[in-house]
Amino acid sequence: MESGIIRVLPDNVANKIAAGEVVQRPASVVKELVENAIDAGATQIKIIIKDAGKSLIQIIDNGKGMNALDARLCFERHATSKIIEAEDLFKLSTKGFRGEALASIAAVAQVELKTKQTENETAIQINIDGGKFINQTECQAPVGTSFTIKNLFFNIPARRNFLKSDQIELKHIIDEVERMAIPHINIHFIVQSNGNEILNLPATTTIGRIKSLVGSYIQKELVPLAEDAQYIKISGYVSLPQYCLKTKKEQFFFVNNRYVRNPFLNHAIYEAYKELISFQSHPRYFIFLELDPANIDINIHPTKTEVKFTDDKTAYLLLCSTIKRAIAKGAASDSLNFETETAFNTQTINASKNVTAPTININPSYNPFNNQHNFEQQNTKVNKQQWEKLFTGFTDNLPTEQQSEKQTVISNIENETKEFSVFQMNKKYIVTTYNQNILIVDQQRAHERIVYEHYLKTTIDNRINSQQILFAEQFDVSANDFVLIQQLMPEFKLMGFDLEVFGKNSFIINGIPSDLADFNIKQTIDFILESYKINTIDSKTDRHDNLSRAIAKSTSIKYGKVLQEIEMKQLLMSLFDCENPLYTANGKSIMMEIENTEIEKFFKK
Ligand code: ADP
Ligand code: MG
């Protein structure tokens, strides 16, 4: 008989391939193992991590454990105790059901399982190494299950190299734990990383859990949801419009206690906030939907984060109206706060008048408008003295040929002080002439560059002055941000942020850079951390540089800000004082020049 070329893959190869889907990074292992512990009825789950899970992940639960046979079987592909027949797929109440996780994890790591059931005298220990069974013995262990995963991807170097820095991988792990801890409030979660306990979440209420993860300040920013319709039950919390953020943070959506993403229902949430928040700001939400498992399909994605509803229109409309009602009710009882507190960068429709947008405050020693009022008085007469101060120091630290070049620029500008005309276009660009050419400068990028260089230049000997805060403020953060701030502490110090650890997940702000005195400091730090994290995901810049970028992003003036003439001039002067006035730190163009010759050419026709 002719032999074909098709082979059935041996299990160990198939498992390695399947692992590519289920196990992308240490956080996926944590997710799968914690989900199994939840399914096993655990009331306490301890997660021990070393080197962001790259060298060790251990999950210890006090659930029902496995007997010897199951302990062996659980590593087989498609081995699950959770469904027996296809029908069961429509009444799932467990997290897992595909029976792939353990087989996949075992294929790409060194795994040790210890498990004991109440009714058995001894525990079972099994060791598996890269999918290969090593041994099975009896041992002593408490009731429950402990999985130890060592050296993830040791046998797939390409995958291992693909892992991000410890900081990023640890963040992914904490994200996963948060997603499981929020809906499972009856379970005590403990997370230890490199010997330090970074999370300890005893059983509590939903709001208690949210507070212990995000910080207790969040309670006053949220309103509860309650809707008990036939098709769907909605509960949880959403933020009042004035506490919406510039970044997508704290957006949690759970269906039958499983964290999911659903763009369609996400849209319903934004729809509820329509006209209450600007299009760039984002609500924070912790929403729980409960519905008959027969009405959902979670089987579309191997990591099970996507979900389909049989009737998503009903879900959409109900969700939207429930949120609207909750916000209206919350806003009414919170009307005092609503008037006075305007969230950072969140332009509620009628608040624009009272918003004090960031002013241009680079180097306070030469800044002619340290505060808005002062600035308005000076607006009509340009303060010559201030301009002169600006010009001195302009040429420091430059090679001589560039110095003379800059000198001519300066004297040109100096001579032109009276004619030096600027105007703002579309609340976005500053237009000016320069050497008879037209210069169009992007106001946000320009200011970002200036602030970036200002912070980038800080060193031990050249710190930014910190302005002490009279009444030090307490600042509660998530476990994730707590770890991050601690890592960034030395840079924060250099840059004028005087922060001090104050117990678990909390800091005291003693001082801030003096040029940020007018900012809402908690929101600014929050925003800085968010931009920092976004940046570290796509680039490998060092901490100092990245933090400077994040501060620049967070505190620079934005599009839409109307600039006064003197502000525009000041901005241009400071921009030309930069090492690189042409591009932002991310390489985006700051200005466009239309040459005089082009203009002449055009009018010759
Ligand atoms: P699934 O969760 O989809 O069933 P897994 O590969 O994650 O597949 O797990 C396989 C089986 O191993 C589970 O169905 C369960 O019976 C058993 N198991 C896994 N982890 C635990 C645990 N921590 N405690 C008790 N049983 C467990
Ligand atoms: Mg599972």
XYZ file of C-alpha atoms and ligand atoms in Angstrom:
633
model
C 0.000 0.000 0.000
C 1.170 3.484 -0.810
C 2.185 5.456 2.265
C 0.753 8.956 2.707
C 2.485 11.979 4.109
C -0.037 12.828 6.786
C 0.794 11.851 10.367
C -1.184 12.225 13.547
C 0.909 14.378 15.864
C 2.169 12.674 18.992
C 0.516 14.095 22.143
C 3.612 15.826 23.405
C 3.928 17.805 20.178
C 0.209 18.594 20.091
C 0.375 19.819 23.686
C 3.291 22.086 22.936
C 1.345 23.625 20.081
C -1.804 23.985 22.179
C 0.303 25.632 24.866
C 0.968 28.439 22.417
C -2.706 29.358 22.595
C -3.405 28.880 26.266
C -0.076 29.805 27.836
C 1.249 33.055 26.489
C 3.080 34.296 29.548
C 3.410 33.642 33.288
C 0.138 35.483 33.892
C -1.739 32.902 31.787
C -0.437 30.127 34.037
C -1.563 32.031 37.102
C -4.974 32.551 35.560
C -5.504 28.898 34.658
C -4.300 27.536 37.991
C -6.260 30.017 40.077
C -9.371 29.265 38.025
C -8.895 25.573 38.758
C -8.540 26.369 42.453
C -11.772 28.388 42.335
C -13.522 25.510 40.561
C -12.225 23.173 43.288
C -14.111 25.217 45.880
C -11.084 26.768 47.587
C -11.661 29.510 50.178
C -8.024 30.477 50.289
C -5.643 30.727 47.328
C -2.033 31.614 47.766
C 0.042 32.674 44.770
C 3.801 32.659 45.110
C 5.847 34.219 42.333
C 9.575 34.498 41.707
C 11.049 36.693 38.995
C 7.627 37.618 37.712
C 6.793 33.953 37.290
C 9.683 33.254 34.959
C 11.429 31.022 37.464
C 8.583 30.059 39.786
C 4.819 30.125 40.051
C 3.210 28.272 42.902
C -0.522 28.160 43.522
C -1.683 26.649 46.788
C -5.370 26.115 47.439
C -7.477 24.551 50.174
C -10.019 23.140 47.732
C -11.268 19.598 47.419
C -8.036 18.110 46.037
C -7.721 15.102 43.730
C -7.355 11.390 44.272
C -4.420 9.456 42.859
C -6.121 8.594 39.599
C -7.290 12.129 38.873
C -3.938 13.560 39.829
C -2.426 11.496 37.082
C -5.216 12.104 34.581
C -5.460 15.857 34.990
C -2.381 16.382 32.822
C -3.907 14.551 29.864
C -5.210 16.609 27.017
C -8.998 17.065 27.056
C -9.055 15.661 30.566
C -11.677 17.488 32.548
C -14.049 16.699 35.360
C -16.261 19.595 34.436
C -18.220 18.421 31.438
C -19.254 14.956 30.483
C -21.376 15.452 27.404
C -21.826 18.171 24.817
C -25.097 19.229 26.469
C -23.130 20.314 29.535
C -21.575 23.093 27.528
C -24.863 24.947 27.797
C -25.085 24.878 31.551
C -21.531 25.647 32.569
C -20.954 27.104 35.971
C -17.222 26.415 36.213
C -14.321 28.494 34.936
C -12.658 25.671 33.076
C -14.146 23.061 30.812
C -11.754 22.530 27.931
C -9.382 20.310 29.868
C -6.371 21.794 28.130
C -4.723 24.017 30.654
C -2.733 21.544 32.703
C -1.648 19.524 29.650
C -0.461 22.729 27.995
C 1.353 24.074 31.035
C 3.034 20.747 31.729
C 4.271 20.640 28.136
C 6.297 23.828 28.537
C 7.541 23.816 32.139
C 8.682 21.703 35.061
C 5.610 20.921 37.108
C 5.113 19.492 40.547
C 1.658 18.659 41.844
C 0.831 17.867 45.455
C -2.772 17.160 46.235
C -4.831 15.632 49.024
C -8.471 14.940 49.577
C -10.047 15.019 53.054
C -10.935 11.364 52.975
C -7.402 10.179 52.145
C -4.580 9.629 54.617
C -1.779 10.801 52.422
C -1.198 13.226 49.599
C -0.059 12.400 46.068
C 2.945 14.010 44.480
C 3.532 13.979 40.734
C 6.414 15.459 38.797
C 6.279 16.205 35.088
C 9.037 17.799 33.097
C 8.335 19.327 29.694
C 5.368 16.990 29.232
C 7.378 13.930 30.348
C 6.142 12.012 33.350
C 8.962 11.759 35.939
C 7.482 10.141 39.027
C 4.540 9.716 41.330
C 4.925 9.276 45.084
C 2.960 9.594 48.274
C 3.750 12.459 50.600
C 2.397 14.558 53.448
C 0.482 17.708 52.590
C -2.604 19.563 53.838
C -5.987 19.058 52.160
C -6.102 20.873 48.860
C -3.813 21.254 45.890
C -0.473 22.875 45.258
C 0.927 23.311 41.758
C 4.530 24.415 41.382
C 5.562 25.567 37.915
C 9.251 26.109 37.401
C 11.170 27.584 34.480
C 8.269 28.289 32.190
C 9.137 27.843 28.485
C 12.513 26.292 29.407
C 12.127 24.051 26.350
C 10.925 26.800 23.985
C 13.698 29.408 24.121
C 12.025 31.582 21.485
C 9.002 31.980 23.728
C 11.095 32.633 26.780
C 12.986 35.383 25.013
C 9.732 36.895 23.973
C 8.749 37.571 27.597
C 8.845 41.195 28.694
C 10.647 42.704 31.664
C 9.810 41.406 35.132
C 7.963 44.587 35.853
C 5.622 44.120 32.916
C 5.115 40.403 33.451
C 4.347 41.015 37.124
C 1.829 43.638 36.138
C 0.097 41.112 33.895
C -0.033 38.665 36.784
C -1.532 41.220 39.156
C -4.049 42.179 36.468
C -5.165 38.566 36.177
C -5.409 38.139 39.937
C -7.473 41.321 40.201
C -9.848 40.061 37.533
C -10.436 36.880 39.515
C -10.422 38.469 42.954
C -13.086 41.080 42.192
C -15.912 38.629 41.451
C -14.792 36.015 44.013
C -15.123 37.986 47.188
C -15.533 34.932 49.410
C -12.055 33.706 48.613
C -9.009 34.946 50.496
C -6.279 35.724 47.946
C -2.643 36.182 48.859
C 0.094 37.098 46.396
C 3.780 36.932 47.224
C 6.423 38.173 44.809
C 10.123 37.546 45.450
C 9.398 37.026 49.120
C 7.260 40.134 49.612
C 3.560 39.965 50.146
C 2.090 42.297 47.556
C -1.588 41.453 47.926
C -3.576 40.134 50.832
C -7.308 40.140 50.220
C -9.413 38.484 52.915
C -13.026 37.626 52.154
C -15.139 40.778 52.056
C -17.961 42.573 50.249
C -17.736 43.642 46.604
C -17.040 47.263 47.448
C -14.593 46.114 50.131
C -12.680 44.122 47.541
C -12.652 47.005 45.090
C -11.411 49.342 47.813
C -8.624 47.021 48.845
C -7.455 46.719 45.242
C -7.838 50.278 44.032
C -7.722 52.333 47.202
C -10.474 53.359 49.570
C -10.837 56.765 47.958
C -12.705 55.107 45.121
C -15.880 54.517 47.086
C -17.048 58.122 46.891
C -16.393 58.150 43.146
C -18.665 55.205 42.393
C -22.397 54.588 42.300
C -24.010 51.160 42.609
C -25.961 49.422 39.849
C -28.994 47.263 40.486
C -31.245 45.700 37.890
C -32.973 42.401 38.241
C -34.626 41.665 34.906
C -35.754 38.297 33.716
C -33.104 37.827 31.072
C -30.233 39.414 32.900
C -29.254 40.596 36.339
C -26.951 43.619 36.562
C -24.997 44.693 39.619
C -21.701 46.388 40.435
C -20.430 49.949 40.387
C -19.694 52.663 37.850
C -17.902 55.980 38.274
C -19.717 59.276 38.458
C -19.005 61.278 35.289
C -16.726 63.744 37.055
C -14.454 60.892 38.102
C -13.942 59.512 34.651
C -10.335 59.345 33.561
C -8.211 60.214 30.586
C -7.035 56.609 30.418
C -8.863 53.312 30.312
C -8.288 52.175 33.811
C -10.412 50.115 36.120
C -12.774 48.806 33.505
C -13.992 45.430 34.644
C -16.787 43.543 33.035
C -17.854 40.161 34.379
C -20.347 37.699 33.001
C -21.351 35.025 35.495
C -18.293 36.023 37.519
C -15.919 35.551 34.625
C -13.893 38.540 33.397
C -14.724 39.100 29.742
C -14.338 41.634 26.993
C -17.324 42.500 24.911
C -16.992 45.501 22.597
C -20.724 45.639 21.988
C -21.625 45.949 25.662
C -18.657 48.199 26.237
C -20.300 50.526 23.791
C -23.484 50.430 25.863
C -21.519 51.680 28.843
C -20.018 54.607 26.910
C -23.442 55.325 25.482
C -24.769 55.818 29.007
C -22.125 58.488 29.629
C -22.654 60.206 26.316
C -22.887 63.972 26.732
C -21.720 63.693 30.326
C -18.060 63.204 29.579
C -15.792 64.289 26.759
C -15.042 61.773 24.075
C -11.508 61.354 25.359
C -12.415 60.369 28.868
C -13.313 56.957 30.082
C -15.690 55.691 32.736
C -14.424 53.317 35.377
C -16.638 50.360 35.987
C -16.972 47.082 37.834
C -20.019 45.514 36.244
C -21.404 42.075 36.924
C -23.921 40.478 34.595
C -25.631 37.291 35.578
C -27.655 35.242 33.180
C -28.623 31.689 32.475
C -25.530 29.912 31.081
C -27.751 28.620 28.282
C -27.973 32.195 27.011
C -24.248 32.751 26.616
C -21.462 31.170 24.672
C -18.011 31.564 26.138
C -16.474 28.935 23.975
C -15.174 31.171 21.227
C -11.696 31.902 22.513
C -9.177 29.542 24.117
C -8.530 31.930 26.989
C -12.261 32.398 27.351
C -12.271 36.174 27.587
C -14.813 36.649 24.853
C -18.475 35.962 25.237
C -21.530 35.888 23.000
C -25.115 36.452 24.114
C -28.202 34.948 22.568
C -29.945 38.296 22.888
C -27.358 41.014 23.019
C -29.771 43.809 22.114
C -31.709 43.328 25.319
C -28.466 43.220 27.269
C -27.308 46.431 25.561
C -30.462 48.408 26.271
C -30.801 47.234 29.849
C -27.182 47.907 30.654
C -27.291 51.377 29.168
C -30.474 52.395 30.966
C -29.375 50.909 34.281
C -26.159 52.910 34.200
C -27.930 56.108 33.198
C -30.330 55.760 36.092
C -27.526 55.040 38.554
C -25.516 58.052 37.434
C -28.519 60.350 37.634
C -29.321 59.136 41.123
C -25.694 59.384 42.200
C -25.240 62.838 40.710
C -28.311 64.111 42.556
C -27.050 62.972 45.922
C -23.557 64.107 45.118
C -24.506 67.470 43.631
C -22.168 69.418 45.893
C -19.146 67.525 44.734
C -20.402 67.640 41.220
C -20.213 71.418 41.135
C -16.837 71.833 42.687
C -14.693 68.920 41.729
C -13.812 68.637 38.113
C -11.717 65.667 37.233
C -8.379 66.041 35.600
C -8.704 66.604 31.888
C -12.322 65.669 31.939
C -14.354 68.351 30.333
C -17.878 67.865 31.529
C -20.081 69.871 29.231
C -20.742 72.805 31.473
C -17.535 72.821 33.450
C -15.248 74.285 30.842
C -15.392 77.745 32.380
C -13.961 76.717 35.696
C -11.292 74.393 34.490
C -7.840 75.741 35.068
C -5.876 74.156 32.328
C -2.184 73.648 32.918
C -0.206 76.789 32.388
C 3.174 76.850 30.749
C 5.477 76.594 33.694
C 8.861 75.378 32.707
C 11.539 77.130 34.596
C 9.903 79.184 37.285
C 12.902 81.474 37.511
C 12.140 83.010 34.176
C 8.512 82.296 33.827
C 6.622 85.571 33.639
C 3.290 84.016 34.479
C 3.451 81.799 37.445
C -0.225 82.056 37.878
C -3.119 82.878 35.671
C -4.125 86.216 37.249
C -0.699 87.629 37.198
C -0.444 86.576 33.638
C -3.638 88.260 32.571
C -2.517 91.591 33.986
C 0.743 91.354 32.154
C -0.864 90.281 29.000
C -0.976 93.681 27.366
C 2.579 94.799 27.997
C 5.314 92.343 27.297
C 7.732 92.363 30.156
C 11.010 93.291 28.524
C 13.030 92.249 31.537
C 11.608 88.766 31.399
C 12.445 88.443 27.743
C 15.979 89.494 28.363
C 16.330 86.922 31.086
C 15.133 84.433 28.564
C 17.787 85.286 26.066
C 20.615 84.886 28.512
C 21.362 81.275 29.036
C 19.947 80.580 25.632
C 23.375 79.878 24.226
C 24.861 77.905 27.095
C 26.126 74.399 26.466
C 26.238 74.571 22.705
C 29.126 73.996 20.285
C 30.459 77.340 19.089
C 29.217 77.247 15.517
C 25.755 76.383 16.798
C 26.096 79.098 19.401
C 26.619 81.751 16.828
C 23.778 80.344 14.781
C 21.569 80.516 17.797
C 22.847 83.952 18.608
C 21.612 85.235 15.268
C 18.274 83.612 15.859
C 18.080 85.304 19.196
C 19.056 88.703 17.962
C 16.607 88.315 15.111
C 13.877 87.545 17.556
C 15.056 90.207 19.951
C 14.949 92.802 17.219
C 11.575 91.616 16.205
C 10.116 91.533 19.687
C 7.603 94.127 18.657
C 6.764 92.570 15.302
C 7.326 89.002 16.425
C 3.798 88.074 15.600
C 2.059 84.889 16.499
C -1.444 83.640 16.241
C -3.182 80.468 17.206
C -4.864 78.330 14.621
C -7.678 75.877 15.401
C -6.673 75.990 19.082
C -3.965 73.609 18.069
C -1.162 75.315 16.191
C 0.920 78.383 16.785
C 1.695 80.183 13.564
C 4.582 82.587 13.314
C 7.093 83.856 10.816
C 10.754 83.138 11.063
C 13.422 84.325 8.627
C 10.578 85.258 6.290
C 9.330 81.696 6.323
C 6.087 80.611 7.902
C 6.408 78.328 10.869
C 3.505 76.223 12.113
C 4.121 74.731 15.518
C 2.035 72.019 17.158
C 1.327 73.451 20.598
C 0.925 70.196 22.479
C 3.961 68.516 20.992
C 6.044 71.627 21.499
C 5.190 71.846 25.137
C 5.683 68.122 25.594
C 9.199 68.489 24.227
C 9.980 71.346 26.578
C 8.708 69.562 29.664
C 10.384 66.327 28.587
C 13.820 67.919 28.308
C 13.329 69.769 31.539
C 12.761 66.534 33.456
C 15.228 64.525 31.420
C 18.038 66.849 32.443
C 17.666 66.127 36.129
C 20.574 64.400 37.806
C 21.710 63.967 41.382
C 23.425 67.350 41.190
C 20.676 68.970 39.232
C 17.475 68.080 40.951
C 14.186 69.761 40.444
C 13.126 71.716 43.464
C 10.379 70.128 45.389
C 7.720 72.355 46.780
C 6.655 71.018 50.142
C 2.970 70.469 50.618
C 1.619 72.052 53.767
C -0.634 69.173 54.677
C 0.930 66.044 53.298
C -1.620 64.101 51.283
C -2.211 60.398 51.552
C -2.326 58.642 48.217
C -3.824 55.146 47.931
C -2.886 53.119 44.903
C -3.504 49.696 43.454
C -1.095 46.898 44.271
C 0.294 47.213 40.781
C 0.995 50.907 41.047
C 2.451 50.445 44.509
C 5.115 48.169 43.072
C 5.745 50.569 40.215
C 6.043 53.686 42.370
C 8.500 51.942 44.647
C 10.646 51.088 41.650
C 10.473 54.639 40.392
C 11.106 56.250 43.762
C 14.695 57.400 43.058
C 13.673 59.056 39.769
C 10.607 60.614 41.351
C 12.896 62.138 44.012
C 15.211 63.675 41.422
C 12.257 65.150 39.628
C 10.890 66.868 42.698
C 8.238 64.383 43.803
C 8.714 63.740 47.492
C 6.833 60.509 48.154
C 7.025 58.244 51.136
C 5.656 54.743 51.635
C 2.798 54.845 54.099
C 1.725 51.306 54.812
C 0.255 48.881 52.369
C -0.570 50.276 48.924
C -0.393 53.806 50.208
C 1.958 56.761 49.978
C 2.265 60.151 51.533
C 2.947 63.019 49.148
C 5.160 65.473 50.975
C 6.250 67.575 48.038
C 5.871 68.049 44.326
C 7.897 69.773 41.603
C 7.337 73.473 42.073
C 6.203 73.952 38.489
C 3.324 71.555 39.073
C 1.996 73.449 42.065
C -1.256 74.281 40.289
C -2.081 70.712 39.375
C -4.354 68.278 41.167
C -1.456 66.232 42.328
C -3.079 62.845 42.926
C -4.672 62.807 39.529
C -1.457 63.957 37.935
C 0.575 61.182 39.539
C -2.096 58.718 38.495
C -1.941 59.969 34.951
C 1.848 59.919 34.937
C 1.816 56.275 36.024
C -0.663 55.407 33.315
C 1.397 57.025 30.557
C 4.510 55.427 32.007
C 2.939 51.989 31.746
C 1.670 52.542 28.235
C 5.155 53.553 27.183
C 6.990 50.639 28.774
C 4.806 48.244 26.857
C 5.942 49.429 23.448
C 9.435 50.693 24.034
C 12.514 49.842 25.979
C 13.539 53.316 27.106
C 15.132 53.570 30.501
C 13.169 54.553 33.564
C 14.410 58.096 33.813
C 13.671 58.814 30.180
C 10.326 57.101 30.289
C 9.268 58.911 33.436
C 10.247 62.228 31.840
C 8.097 61.343 28.852
C 5.214 60.372 31.087
C 5.400 63.626 33.034
C 5.610 65.567 29.780
C 2.582 63.751 28.387
C 0.587 64.243 31.544
C 1.346 67.851 32.309
C 1.768 69.526 28.956
C -0.844 71.866 27.556
C -3.309 70.164 25.298
C -5.019 70.844 22.019
C -8.075 72.972 22.510
C -6.369 75.224 25.019
C -6.633 78.817 23.953
C -3.222 80.417 24.312
C -2.567 84.076 24.936
C -0.072 85.863 22.760
C 2.577 86.028 25.437
C 2.116 82.361 26.217
C 2.660 81.433 22.604
C 5.799 83.533 22.475
C 7.085 82.028 25.668
C 6.385 78.580 24.347
C 8.274 79.229 21.130
C 11.228 80.689 22.970
C 11.439 77.728 25.294
C 11.064 75.374 22.374
C 14.027 76.883 20.578
C 15.933 76.526 23.781
C 15.512 72.750 23.555
C 18.254 70.428 22.400
C 15.924 69.113 19.768
C 13.064 71.473 18.987
C 12.042 69.552 15.874
C 10.758 66.251 17.175
C 8.945 64.896 20.214
C 10.533 62.169 22.302
C 8.527 59.693 20.250
C 9.842 61.121 17.004
C 6.802 63.084 15.926
C 7.295 66.371 14.089
C 6.753 69.452 16.170
C 6.816 72.064 13.459
C 6.312 72.613 9.784
C 8.020 75.325 7.800
C 6.669 76.875 4.628
C 9.548 78.515 2.863
C 9.369 82.016 1.569
C 10.651 80.850 -1.813
C 7.656 78.522 -2.097
C 5.360 81.396 -1.396
C 7.127 83.594 -3.943
C 7.013 80.837 -6.494
C 3.305 80.450 -6.064
C 2.526 84.114 -6.595
C 4.742 84.370 -9.658
C 2.268 82.246 -11.577
P -10.389 22.222 32.998
O -10.231 23.205 34.092
O -10.814 22.824 31.718
O -11.214 21.030 33.391
P -7.592 21.758 33.416
O -6.540 21.196 32.551
O -7.407 23.139 33.902
O -8.946 21.626 32.658
O -7.770 20.803 34.663
C -8.061 19.430 34.468
C -8.783 18.814 35.647
O -7.890 18.725 36.768
C -9.946 19.637 36.173
O -11.140 19.351 35.465
C -10.017 19.199 37.630
O -10.779 18.017 37.746
C -8.590 18.868 37.983
N -7.942 19.972 38.736
C -7.118 20.882 38.241
N -6.696 21.757 39.203
C -7.296 21.361 40.344
C -7.270 21.850 41.695
N -6.548 22.931 42.050
N -7.998 21.176 42.627
C -8.721 20.108 42.270
N -8.782 19.595 41.027
C -8.082 20.205 40.065
Mg -8.853 24.702 34.128
